[in-house]
PDB file of C-alpha atoms in Angstrom:
ATOM      1  CA  MET V   1       0.000   0.000   0.000  1.00 51.00           C
ATOM      2  CA  GLY V   2       2.735   2.402   0.987  1.00 65.00           C
ATOM      3  CA  SER V   3       4.637   1.479  -2.128  1.00 82.00           C
ATOM      4  CA  LEU V   4       1.664   2.197  -4.410  1.00 85.00           C
ATOM      5  CA  LEU V   5       1.155   5.577  -2.734  1.00 87.00           C
ATOM      6  CA  VAL V   6       4.826   6.420  -3.257  1.00 87.00           C
ATOM      7  CA  TRP V   7       4.538   5.515  -6.938  1.00 88.00           C
ATOM      8  CA  VAL V   8       1.410   7.629  -7.402  1.00 91.00           C
ATOM      9  CA  VAL V   9       3.002  10.646  -5.721  1.00 91.00           C
ATOM     10  CA  TRP V  10       6.230  10.138  -7.672  1.00 92.00           C
ATOM     11  CA  VAL V  11       4.529   9.913 -11.069  1.00 93.00           C
ATOM     12  CA  GLY V  12       2.386  12.945 -10.275  1.00 94.00           C
ATOM     13  CA  ALA V  13       5.408  14.997  -9.203  1.00 94.00           C
ATOM     14  CA  ALA V  14       7.462  13.884 -12.215  1.00 94.00           C
ATOM     15  CA  PHE V  15       4.752  14.831 -14.712  1.00 95.00           C
ATOM     16  CA  ALA V  16       4.090  18.134 -12.930  1.00 95.00           C
ATOM     17  CA  CYS V  17       7.826  18.815 -13.027  1.00 94.00           C
ATOM     18  CA  LEU V  18       8.210  18.082 -16.761  1.00 94.00           C
ATOM     19  CA  GLY V  19       4.945  19.811 -17.696  1.00 95.00           C
ATOM     20  CA  SER V  20       5.808  23.003 -15.837  1.00 95.00           C
ATOM     21  CA  GLY V  21       9.305  22.853 -17.359  1.00 94.00           C
ATOM     22  CA  VAL V  22       7.773  22.890 -20.832  1.00 94.00           C
ATOM     23  CA  ALA V  23       5.453  25.679 -19.703  1.00 94.00           C
ATOM     24  CA  VAL V  24       8.421  27.813 -18.565  1.00 92.00           C
ATOM     25  CA  ILE V  25       9.987  27.804 -22.015  1.00 90.00           C
ATOM     26  CA  SER V  26       6.737  28.145 -23.966  1.00 89.00           C
ATOM     27  CA  PHE V  27       4.996  31.123 -22.318  1.00 88.00           C
ATOM     28  CA  THR V  28       5.491  34.447 -24.088  1.00 85.00           C
ATOM     29  CA  ASN V  29       4.926  36.462 -20.931  1.00 86.00           C
ATOM     30  CA  PRO V  30       7.915  36.060 -18.558  1.00 87.00           C
ATOM     31  CA  PHE V  31       5.602  36.532 -15.587  1.00 89.00           C
ATOM     32  CA  TYR V  32       3.762  33.299 -16.391  1.00 91.00           C
ATOM     33  CA  SER V  33       7.093  31.573 -17.057  1.00 91.00           C
ATOM     34  CA  ALA V  34       8.313  32.529 -13.580  1.00 92.00           C
ATOM     35  CA  LEU V  35       5.084  31.250 -12.029  1.00 92.00           C
ATOM     36  CA  ALA V  36       5.480  27.960 -13.923  1.00 94.00           C
ATOM     37  CA  LEU V  37       9.047  27.703 -12.636  1.00 94.00           C
ATOM     38  CA  ILE V  38       7.726  27.961  -9.068  1.00 93.00           C
ATOM     39  CA  GLY V  39       5.541  24.923  -9.823  1.00 93.00           C
ATOM     40  CA  ASN V  40       8.543  23.169 -11.319  1.00 94.00           C
ATOM     41  CA  LEU V  41      10.665  23.815  -8.208  1.00 94.00           C
ATOM     42  CA  GLY V  42       7.846  22.698  -5.914  1.00 93.00           C
ATOM     43  CA  SER V  43       7.364  19.389  -7.688  1.00 94.00           C
ATOM     44  CA  LEU V  44      11.141  18.884  -7.732  1.00 94.00           C
ATOM     45  CA  ALA V  45      11.069  19.321  -3.945  1.00 94.00           C
ATOM     46  CA  VAL V  46       8.568  16.435  -3.782  1.00 93.00           C
ATOM     47  CA  LEU V  47      10.962  14.288  -5.825  1.00 93.00           C
ATOM     48  CA  TYR V  48      13.839  15.250  -3.479  1.00 92.00           C
ATOM     49  CA  LEU V  49      11.704  14.195  -0.533  1.00 91.00           C
ATOM     50  CA  LEU V  50      11.004  10.802  -2.126  1.00 89.00           C
ATOM     51  CA  ALA V  51      14.771  10.364  -2.693  1.00 88.00           C
ATOM     52  CA  SER V  52      15.189  10.915   1.091  1.00 87.00           C
ATOM     53  CA  ALA V  53      16.757  14.355   0.789  1.00 88.00           C
ATOM     54  CA  GLU V  54      14.571  16.029   3.403  1.00 90.00           C
ATOM     55  CA  PHE V  55      16.777  19.007   4.158  1.00 92.00           C
ATOM     56  CA  LEU V  56      17.321  19.736   0.461  1.00 92.00           C
ATOM     57  CA  ALA V  57      13.581  19.610  -0.214  1.00 93.00           C
ATOM     58  CA  ALA V  58      13.032  22.221   2.493  1.00 93.00           C
ATOM     59  CA  ALA V  59      15.940  24.332   1.248  1.00 91.00           C
ATOM     60  CA  GLN V  60      14.597  24.082  -2.301  1.00 91.00           C
ATOM     61  CA  VAL V  61      11.237  25.530  -1.276  1.00 92.00           C
ATOM     62  CA  LEU V  62      12.752  28.200   0.980  1.00 91.00           C
ATOM     63  CA  VAL V  63      15.665  29.336  -1.180  1.00 87.00           C
ATOM     64  CA  TYR V  64      14.392  28.778  -4.703  1.00 86.00           C
ATOM     65  CA  ALA V  65      10.608  28.898  -4.696  1.00 85.00           C
ATOM     66  CA  GLY V  66      10.781  31.539  -1.980  1.00 86.00           C
ATOM     67  CA  ALA V  67      13.677  33.948  -2.252  1.00 88.00           C
ATOM     68  CA  VAL V  68      15.011  33.502  -5.795  1.00 89.00           C
ATOM     69  CA  MET V  69      11.622  33.489  -7.489  1.00 90.00           C
ATOM     70  CA  VAL V  70      10.444  36.542  -5.562  1.00 90.00           C
ATOM     71  CA  MET V  71      13.533  38.324  -6.875  1.00 89.00           C
ATOM     72  CA  PHE V  72      12.668  37.206 -10.419  1.00 90.00           C
ATOM     73  CA  LEU V  73       9.095  38.448 -10.063  1.00 91.00           C
ATOM     74  CA  PHE V  74      10.310  41.805  -8.698  1.00 91.00           C
ATOM     75  CA  VAL V  75      12.639  42.279 -11.670  1.00 90.00           C
ATOM     76  CA  ILE V  76       9.900  41.279 -14.145  1.00 89.00           C
ATOM     77  CA  ALA V  77       7.566  43.775 -12.501  1.00 89.00           C
ATOM     78  CA  TYR V  78      10.287  46.469 -12.571  1.00 88.00           C
ATOM     79  CA  LEU V  79      10.961  45.932 -16.266  1.00 86.00           C
ATOM     80  CA  GLY V  80       7.261  46.025 -17.156  1.00 79.00           C
ATOM     81  CA  ASP V  81       6.706  46.174 -20.918  1.00 72.00           C
ATOM     82  CA  ALA V  82      10.442  45.996 -21.626  1.00 70.00           C
ATOM     83  CA  ALA V  83      10.425  42.360 -20.454  1.00 68.00           C
ATOM     84  CA  GLY V  84       8.095  41.257 -23.234  1.00 66.00           C
ATOM     85  CA  VAL V  85      10.280  40.040 -26.085  1.00 67.00           C
ATOM     86  CA  PRO V  86       9.071  38.083 -29.134  1.00 68.00           C
ATOM     87  CA  PHE V  87       9.119  34.371 -28.625  1.00 67.00           C
ATOM     88  CA  GLY V  88      11.950  32.958 -30.725  1.00 65.00           C
ATOM     89  CA  GLY V  89      14.466  34.474 -33.064  1.00 62.00           C
ATOM     90  CA  GLY V  90      16.226  33.929 -36.335  1.00 65.00           C
ATOM     91  CA  PRO V  91      15.207  31.701 -39.204  1.00 72.00           C
ATOM     92  CA  SER V  92      13.281  28.525 -38.564  1.00 80.00           C
ATOM     93  CA  TRP V  93      16.321  26.300 -39.054  1.00 83.00           C
ATOM     94  CA  VAL V  94      17.721  27.778 -35.830  1.00 82.00           C
ATOM     95  CA  ALA V  95      14.702  26.481 -33.909  1.00 83.00           C
ATOM     96  CA  VAL V  96      14.929  23.095 -35.627  1.00 89.00           C
ATOM     97  CA  GLY V  97      18.655  22.934 -34.841  1.00 88.00           C
ATOM     98  CA  ALA V  98      17.985  23.796 -31.203  1.00 88.00           C
ATOM     99  CA  ILE V  99      15.416  21.032 -30.906  1.00 90.00           C
ATOM    100  CA  VAL V 100      17.820  18.550 -32.538  1.00 92.00           C
ATOM    101  CA  ALA V 101      20.655  19.659 -30.243  1.00 92.00           C
ATOM    102  CA  SER V 102      18.656  19.285 -27.044  1.00 91.00           C
ATOM    103  CA  ALA V 103      17.294  15.916 -28.172  1.00 93.00           C
ATOM    104  CA  ALA V 104      20.894  14.870 -28.880  1.00 93.00           C
ATOM    105  CA  ILE V 105      21.893  15.888 -25.328  1.00 91.00           C
ATOM    106  CA  LEU V 106      19.017  13.833 -23.931  1.00 92.00           C
ATOM    107  CA  VAL V 107      20.040  10.761 -25.937  1.00 92.00           C
ATOM    108  CA  GLU V 108      23.701  11.221 -25.009  1.00 91.00           C
ATOM    109  CA  VAL V 109      22.987  11.469 -21.276  1.00 88.00           C
ATOM    110  CA  VAL V 110      20.681   8.441 -21.284  1.00 88.00           C
ATOM    111  CA  VAL V 111      23.100   6.337 -23.337  1.00 89.00           C
ATOM    112  CA  ALA V 112      26.142   7.357 -21.280  1.00 88.00           C
ATOM    113  CA  ILE V 113      24.464   6.605 -17.950  1.00 85.00           C
ATOM    114  CA  GLY V 114      22.936   3.407 -19.314  1.00 84.00           C
ATOM    115  CA  LEU V 115      26.297   2.133 -20.548  1.00 85.00           C
ATOM    116  CA  LYS V 116      28.209   3.155 -17.424  1.00 82.00           C
ATOM    117  CA  ALA V 117      25.776   2.266 -14.671  1.00 78.00           C
ATOM    118  CA  GLY V 118      22.854   0.493 -16.297  1.00 72.00           C
ATOM    119  CA  ASN V 119      22.986  -2.621 -14.143  1.00 75.00           C
ATOM    120  CA  SER V 120      23.833  -1.105 -10.785  1.00 77.00           C
ATOM    121  CA  LEU V 121      21.020   1.470 -10.779  1.00 76.00           C
ATOM    122  CA  SER V 122      18.435  -0.822  -9.208  1.00 74.00           C
ATOM    123  CA  ASN V 123      20.422  -1.931  -6.122  1.00 74.00           C
ATOM    124  CA  GLU V 124      20.052   1.062  -3.867  1.00 76.00           C
ATOM    125  CA  ALA V 125      22.055   1.214  -0.697  1.00 75.00           C
ATOM    126  CA  ASP V 126      20.168   0.742   2.557  1.00 76.00           C
ATOM    127  CA  VAL V 127      19.984   4.002   4.452  1.00 77.00           C
ATOM    128  CA  GLU V 128      18.819   4.721   7.970  1.00 77.00           C
ATOM    129  CA  ALA V 129      15.895   7.011   8.716  1.00 77.00           C
ATOM    130  CA  ALA V 130      18.182   9.968   9.492  1.00 79.00           C
ATOM    131  CA  PHE V 131      19.579   9.996   5.945  1.00 84.00           C
ATOM    132  CA  GLY V 132      19.333  13.502   4.495  1.00 82.00           C
ATOM    133  CA  SER V 133      17.991  15.040   7.694  1.00 86.00           C
ATOM    134  CA  PRO V 134      19.094  18.589   8.647  1.00 88.00           C
ATOM    135  CA  GLY V 135      21.138  17.169  11.532  1.00 89.00           C
ATOM    136  CA  GLU V 136      23.187  14.886   9.299  1.00 87.00           C
ATOM    137  CA  ILE V 137      23.761  17.559   6.633  1.00 89.00           C
ATOM    138  CA  GLY V 138      24.703  20.134   9.262  1.00 90.00           C
ATOM    139  CA  ARG V 139      27.155  17.762  10.942  1.00 90.00           C
ATOM    140  CA  LEU V 140      28.836  17.023   7.593  1.00 90.00           C
ATOM    141  CA  PHE V 141      29.015  20.720   6.724  1.00 89.00           C
ATOM    142  CA  LEU V 142      30.863  21.467   9.944  1.00 91.00           C
ATOM    143  CA  THR V 143      33.193  18.452   9.780  1.00 91.00           C
ATOM    144  CA  ASP V 144      34.015  16.788   6.443  1.00 89.00           C
ATOM    145  CA  HIS V 145      32.867  19.567   4.132  1.00 90.00           C
ATOM    146  CA  LEU V 146      33.859  22.631   6.126  1.00 92.00           C
ATOM    147  CA  LEU V 147      36.004  24.044   3.304  1.00 92.00           C
ATOM    148  CA  ALA V 148      33.157  23.722   0.776  1.00 90.00           C
ATOM    149  CA  PHE V 149      30.848  25.456   3.260  1.00 91.00           C
ATOM    150  CA  GLU V 150      33.213  28.393   3.732  1.00 93.00           C
ATOM    151  CA  ILE V 151      33.900  28.737   0.003  1.00 93.00           C
ATOM    152  CA  THR V 152      30.153  28.755  -0.649  1.00 92.00           C
ATOM    153  CA  SER V 153      29.745  31.656   1.753  1.00 92.00           C
ATOM    154  CA  ILE V 154      32.529  33.569  -0.014  1.00 94.00           C
ATOM    155  CA  VAL V 155      30.865  32.929  -3.404  1.00 93.00           C
ATOM    156  CA  LEU V 156      27.583  34.296  -2.058  1.00 93.00           C
ATOM    157  CA  LEU V 157      29.354  37.350  -0.641  1.00 94.00           C
ATOM    158  CA  ILE V 158      31.045  38.064  -3.983  1.00 94.00           C
ATOM    159  CA  ALA V 159      27.691  37.688  -5.768  1.00 93.00           C
ATOM    160  CA  ALA V 160      26.113  40.171  -3.353  1.00 92.00           C
ATOM    161  CA  VAL V 161      28.914  42.682  -3.969  1.00 93.00           C
ATOM    162  CA  GLY V 162      28.549  42.135  -7.725  1.00 91.00           C
ATOM    163  CA  GLY V 163      24.820  42.741  -7.493  1.00 89.00           C
ATOM    164  CA  VAL V 164      25.379  46.026  -5.678  1.00 90.00           C
ATOM    165  CA  ILE V 165      27.998  47.156  -8.228  1.00 90.00           C
ATOM    166  CA  LEU V 166      25.739  46.253 -11.153  1.00 87.00           C
ATOM    167  CA  GLY V 167      22.835  48.031  -9.497  1.00 82.00           C
ATOM    168  CA  THR V 168      24.671  51.308  -8.892  1.00 83.00           C
ATOM    169  CA  GLN V 169      23.674  54.049 -11.313  1.00 73.00           C
ATOM    170  CA  THR V 170      26.481  55.468 -13.408  1.00 72.00           C
ATOM    171  CA  ARG V 171      26.662  59.119 -14.420  1.00 71.00           C
ATOM    172  CA  SER V 172      25.656  58.471 -18.055  1.00 71.00           C
ATOM    173  CA  GLU V 173      22.557  56.647 -16.837  1.00 70.00           C
ATOM    174  CA  ARG V 174      21.599  59.542 -14.589  1.00 73.00           C
ATOM    175  CA  GLU V 175      21.861  61.836 -17.611  1.00 75.00           C
ATOM    176  CA  LEU V 176      19.714  59.380 -19.569  1.00 72.00           C
ATOM    177  CA  ASP V 177      17.138  59.455 -16.796  1.00 71.00           C
ATOM    178  CA  ALA V 178      17.208  63.240 -16.718  1.00 74.00           C
ATOM    179  CA  GLN V 179      16.413  63.342 -20.438  1.00 73.00           C
ATOM    180  CA  GLU V 180      13.497  60.937 -20.120  1.00 63.00           C
ATOM    181  CA  PRO V 181      11.845  61.545 -16.769  1.00 57.00           C
ATOM    182  CA  THR V 182       9.030  59.127 -17.598  1.00 54.00           C
ATOM    183  CA  ALA V 183      11.262  56.144 -16.879  1.00 47.00           C
TER     184      ALA V 183
ATOM    185  CA  MET A   1       0.697   5.490  18.560  1.00 47.00           C
ATOM    186  CA  THR A   2       2.805   3.789  15.906  1.00 49.00           C
ATOM    187  CA  PRO A   3       5.955   5.596  14.834  1.00 50.00           C
ATOM    188  CA  LEU A   4       5.983   7.062  11.341  1.00 51.00           C
ATOM    189  CA  THR A   5       7.521   4.908   8.641  1.00 51.00           C
ATOM    190  CA  PRO A   6      10.778   6.511   7.547  1.00 52.00           C
ATOM    191  CA  LEU A   7      10.627   7.663   3.943  1.00 51.00           C
ATOM    192  CA  ALA A   8      13.723   5.692   3.079  1.00 47.00           C
ATOM    193  CA  ALA A   9      11.972   2.450   3.957  1.00 49.00           C
ATOM    194  CA  LEU A  10       9.138   2.952   1.487  1.00 54.00           C
ATOM    195  CA  SER A  11       9.902   1.369  -1.845  1.00 68.00           C
ATOM    196  CA  GLY A  12       9.499   3.828  -4.690  1.00 73.00           C
ATOM    197  CA  PRO A  13      10.802   4.005  -8.245  1.00 82.00           C
ATOM    198  CA  ASP A  14      14.352   3.006  -9.080  1.00 83.00           C
ATOM    199  CA  VAL A  15      17.088   5.611  -9.302  1.00 85.00           C
ATOM    200  CA  ALA A  16      16.986   5.113 -13.093  1.00 86.00           C
ATOM    201  CA  TRP A  17      13.562   6.806 -13.232  1.00 88.00           C
ATOM    202  CA  TYR A  18      14.855   9.814 -11.335  1.00 90.00           C
ATOM    203  CA  LEU A  19      17.748  10.041 -13.769  1.00 90.00           C
ATOM    204  CA  ILE A  20      15.411   9.876 -16.775  1.00 91.00           C
ATOM    205  CA  VAL A  21      13.359  12.759 -15.368  1.00 93.00           C
ATOM    206  CA  ALA A  22      16.576  14.687 -14.717  1.00 93.00           C
ATOM    207  CA  ALA A  23      17.808  14.091 -18.288  1.00 93.00           C
ATOM    208  CA  ILE A  24      14.494  15.200 -19.850  1.00 94.00           C
ATOM    209  CA  LEU A  25      14.407  18.272 -17.608  1.00 94.00           C
ATOM    210  CA  PHE A  26      17.966  19.157 -18.577  1.00 94.00           C
ATOM    211  CA  SER A  27      17.174  18.981 -22.289  1.00 94.00           C
ATOM    212  CA  ILE A  28      14.034  21.101 -21.765  1.00 94.00           C
ATOM    213  CA  GLY A  29      16.289  23.705 -20.164  1.00 94.00           C
ATOM    214  CA  THR A  30      18.778  23.454 -23.028  1.00 93.00           C
ATOM    215  CA  LEU A  31      15.977  23.984 -25.532  1.00 92.00           C
ATOM    216  CA  GLY A  32      14.833  27.066 -23.635  1.00 91.00           C
ATOM    217  CA  VAL A  33      18.335  28.562 -23.589  1.00 91.00           C
ATOM    218  CA  LEU A  34      18.808  27.915 -27.310  1.00 89.00           C
ATOM    219  CA  VAL A  35      15.401  28.991 -28.609  1.00 88.00           C
ATOM    220  CA  ARG A  36      14.189  31.890 -26.466  1.00 85.00           C
ATOM    221  CA  ARG A  37      15.307  35.479 -27.025  1.00 83.00           C
ATOM    222  CA  SER A  38      14.344  37.088 -23.740  1.00 86.00           C
ATOM    223  CA  PRO A  39      17.295  37.039 -21.304  1.00 88.00           C
ATOM    224  CA  LEU A  40      14.827  36.557 -18.440  1.00 90.00           C
ATOM    225  CA  ILE A  41      13.535  33.308 -19.927  1.00 91.00           C
ATOM    226  CA  VAL A  42      17.113  32.228 -20.668  1.00 91.00           C
ATOM    227  CA  LEU A  43      17.905  32.677 -16.955  1.00 92.00           C
ATOM    228  CA  LEU A  44      14.794  30.703 -15.982  1.00 93.00           C
ATOM    229  CA  SER A  45      15.850  27.902 -18.356  1.00 94.00           C
ATOM    230  CA  LEU A  46      19.310  27.907 -16.766  1.00 94.00           C
ATOM    231  CA  GLU A  47      17.617  27.394 -13.409  1.00 93.00           C
ATOM    232  CA  ILE A  48      15.804  24.375 -14.870  1.00 94.00           C
ATOM    233  CA  MET A  49      19.137  22.933 -16.059  1.00 94.00           C
ATOM    234  CA  LEU A  50      20.794  23.455 -12.660  1.00 94.00           C
ATOM    235  CA  ASN A  51      17.860  21.821 -10.928  1.00 94.00           C
ATOM    236  CA  ALA A  52      18.013  18.842 -13.263  1.00 95.00           C
ATOM    237  CA  ALA A  53      21.667  18.409 -12.292  1.00 94.00           C
ATOM    238  CA  ASN A  54      20.649  18.674  -8.622  1.00 94.00           C
ATOM    239  CA  LEU A  55      18.046  15.957  -9.075  1.00 94.00           C
ATOM    240  CA  ALA A  56      20.684  13.676 -10.607  1.00 93.00           C
ATOM    241  CA  LEU A  57      23.109  14.418  -7.734  1.00 93.00           C
ATOM    242  CA  ILE A  58      20.471  13.663  -5.128  1.00 92.00           C
ATOM    243  CA  SER A  59      19.398  10.405  -6.758  1.00 90.00           C
ATOM    244  CA  PHE A  60      23.014   9.253  -7.000  1.00 89.00           C
ATOM    245  CA  ALA A  61      23.461  10.132  -3.327  1.00 90.00           C
ATOM    246  CA  ARG A  62      20.456   7.926  -2.592  1.00 88.00           C
ATOM    247  CA  LEU A  63      21.904   5.157  -4.765  1.00 87.00           C
ATOM    248  CA  HIS A  64      25.234   5.086  -2.971  1.00 86.00           C
ATOM    249  CA  GLY A  65      23.856   5.836   0.466  1.00 85.00           C
ATOM    250  CA  GLY A  66      26.315   8.700   1.026  1.00 85.00           C
ATOM    251  CA  HIS A  67      25.660  12.360   1.745  1.00 87.00           C
ATOM    252  CA  ASP A  68      28.293  13.814  -0.577  1.00 89.00           C
ATOM    253  CA  GLY A  69      25.856  14.241  -3.457  1.00 90.00           C
ATOM    254  CA  GLN A  70      23.447  16.167  -1.266  1.00 91.00           C
ATOM    255  CA  ILE A  71      26.218  18.452  -0.029  1.00 92.00           C
ATOM    256  CA  PHE A  72      27.215  19.094  -3.632  1.00 92.00           C
ATOM    257  CA  ALA A  73      23.576  19.830  -4.515  1.00 93.00           C
ATOM    258  CA  LEU A  74      23.503  22.473  -1.765  1.00 92.00           C
ATOM    259  CA  ALA A  75      26.638  24.051  -3.214  1.00 92.00           C
ATOM    260  CA  VAL A  76      24.971  24.065  -6.641  1.00 93.00           C
ATOM    261  CA  MET A  77      21.976  25.818  -5.072  1.00 92.00           C
ATOM    262  CA  ALA A  78      24.233  28.537  -3.677  1.00 92.00           C
ATOM    263  CA  VAL A  79      25.940  28.966  -7.051  1.00 92.00           C
ATOM    264  CA  ALA A  80      22.530  29.170  -8.742  1.00 92.00           C
ATOM    265  CA  ALA A  81      21.442  31.875  -6.309  1.00 91.00           C
ATOM    266  CA  SER A  82      24.635  33.855  -7.039  1.00 92.00           C
ATOM    267  CA  GLU A  83      24.095  33.418 -10.762  1.00 92.00           C
ATOM    268  CA  VAL A  84      20.555  34.768 -10.475  1.00 92.00           C
ATOM    269  CA  VAL A  85      21.771  37.812  -8.534  1.00 91.00           C
ATOM    270  CA  VAL A  86      24.405  38.683 -11.125  1.00 92.00           C
ATOM    271  CA  GLY A  87      22.183  37.789 -14.091  1.00 91.00           C
ATOM    272  CA  LEU A  88      19.243  39.853 -12.895  1.00 91.00           C
ATOM    273  CA  GLY A  89      21.639  42.703 -12.058  1.00 90.00           C
ATOM    274  CA  LEU A  90      22.905  42.605 -15.649  1.00 89.00           C
ATOM    275  CA  ILE A  91      19.353  42.548 -17.038  1.00 89.00           C
ATOM    276  CA  VAL A  92      18.358  45.560 -14.933  1.00 88.00           C
ATOM    277  CA  ALA A  93      21.543  47.388 -15.979  1.00 86.00           C
ATOM    278  CA  ILE A  94      20.813  46.632 -19.651  1.00 85.00           C
ATOM    279  CA  ALA A  95      17.246  47.866 -19.268  1.00 84.00           C
ATOM    280  CA  ARG A  96      18.432  51.109 -17.646  1.00 83.00           C
ATOM    281  CA  LYS A  97      20.695  51.772 -20.639  1.00 79.00           C
ATOM    282  CA  ARG A  98      17.529  51.652 -22.805  1.00 76.00           C
ATOM    283  CA  LEU A  99      18.882  48.709 -24.772  1.00 76.00           C
ATOM    284  CA  ASP A 100      16.613  46.008 -26.164  1.00 77.00           C
ATOM    285  CA  LEU A 101      16.222  43.035 -23.860  1.00 78.00           C
ATOM    286  CA  ASP A 102      16.896  40.580 -26.667  1.00 79.00           C
ATOM    287  CA  VAL A 103      19.844  38.199 -26.646  1.00 79.00           C
ATOM    288  CA  ASP A 104      20.027  38.290 -30.458  1.00 76.00           C
ATOM    289  CA  ARG A 105      20.577  42.058 -30.473  1.00 77.00           C
ATOM    290  CA  LEU A 106      22.979  42.365 -27.536  1.00 77.00           C
ATOM    291  CA  ARG A 107      26.195  41.901 -29.456  1.00 77.00           C
ATOM    292  CA  VAL A 108      28.518  44.591 -28.078  1.00 74.00           C
ATOM    293  CA  LEU A 109      30.148  44.185 -24.676  1.00 71.00           C
ATOM    294  CA  ARG A 110      31.086  47.904 -24.410  1.00 69.00           C
ATOM    295  CA  GLY A 111      28.972  49.844 -21.898  1.00 57.00           C
TER     296      GLY A 111
END
């Protein structure tokens, strides 16, 4: 019974994930695309949970579906009409080539993983109930992976500084704003 | 009151199914990056690709029963957040210069 329920939830989350992924790249309005991405991230969090990554599922909802997507929506709202760009570009062979290229990546990944690990993918290791819990992840971050943890914080700090620098108005932009006060 | 069954004990799909979903999601993201012209949608498609990689990392962590994949996925999340900050900063800066928000027309790197 529990197994059937897991399968039903898994299939639902997987289809929601793929469907909202297609929706993200097919909406013309970036606002709807961002909303579809929130659905995508939410259903991915369900998949993480089923793969016993509890802490990551929570972090996914908090960091991505919460903070990052709110930032996206703010920027889309700030840009207003400027955000609306025609759907695709270039001649139609570019679109056909893109579809062929992404299908080729899909085939390559599936074939490579199938050849390398095809037989061993069904024998999962036995894990205890605490696998993927915040306690375990936190203990590893402060012991085995301390360097990665510290480097991650430095990367985030640099990104924050970069964001501030990119957001600062330069003199030429102030002159541009003075010429067109409507913006 | 019976204790809750730990999630890990419930038998769900094989890791192979997770990897198939991750591969399809990654190619959807690739298609978005290649086809769309709006830099905002390109950034959103990049997020899809990063998340597909995260899903693969997490399912391999489950396969091997080690936490390293999950730790790596958290690092990827932090990198993705940084990338969004810088990418959105660039988009706002481009918009303030009154340039078209169209990746086909943004050819010159000079400010």
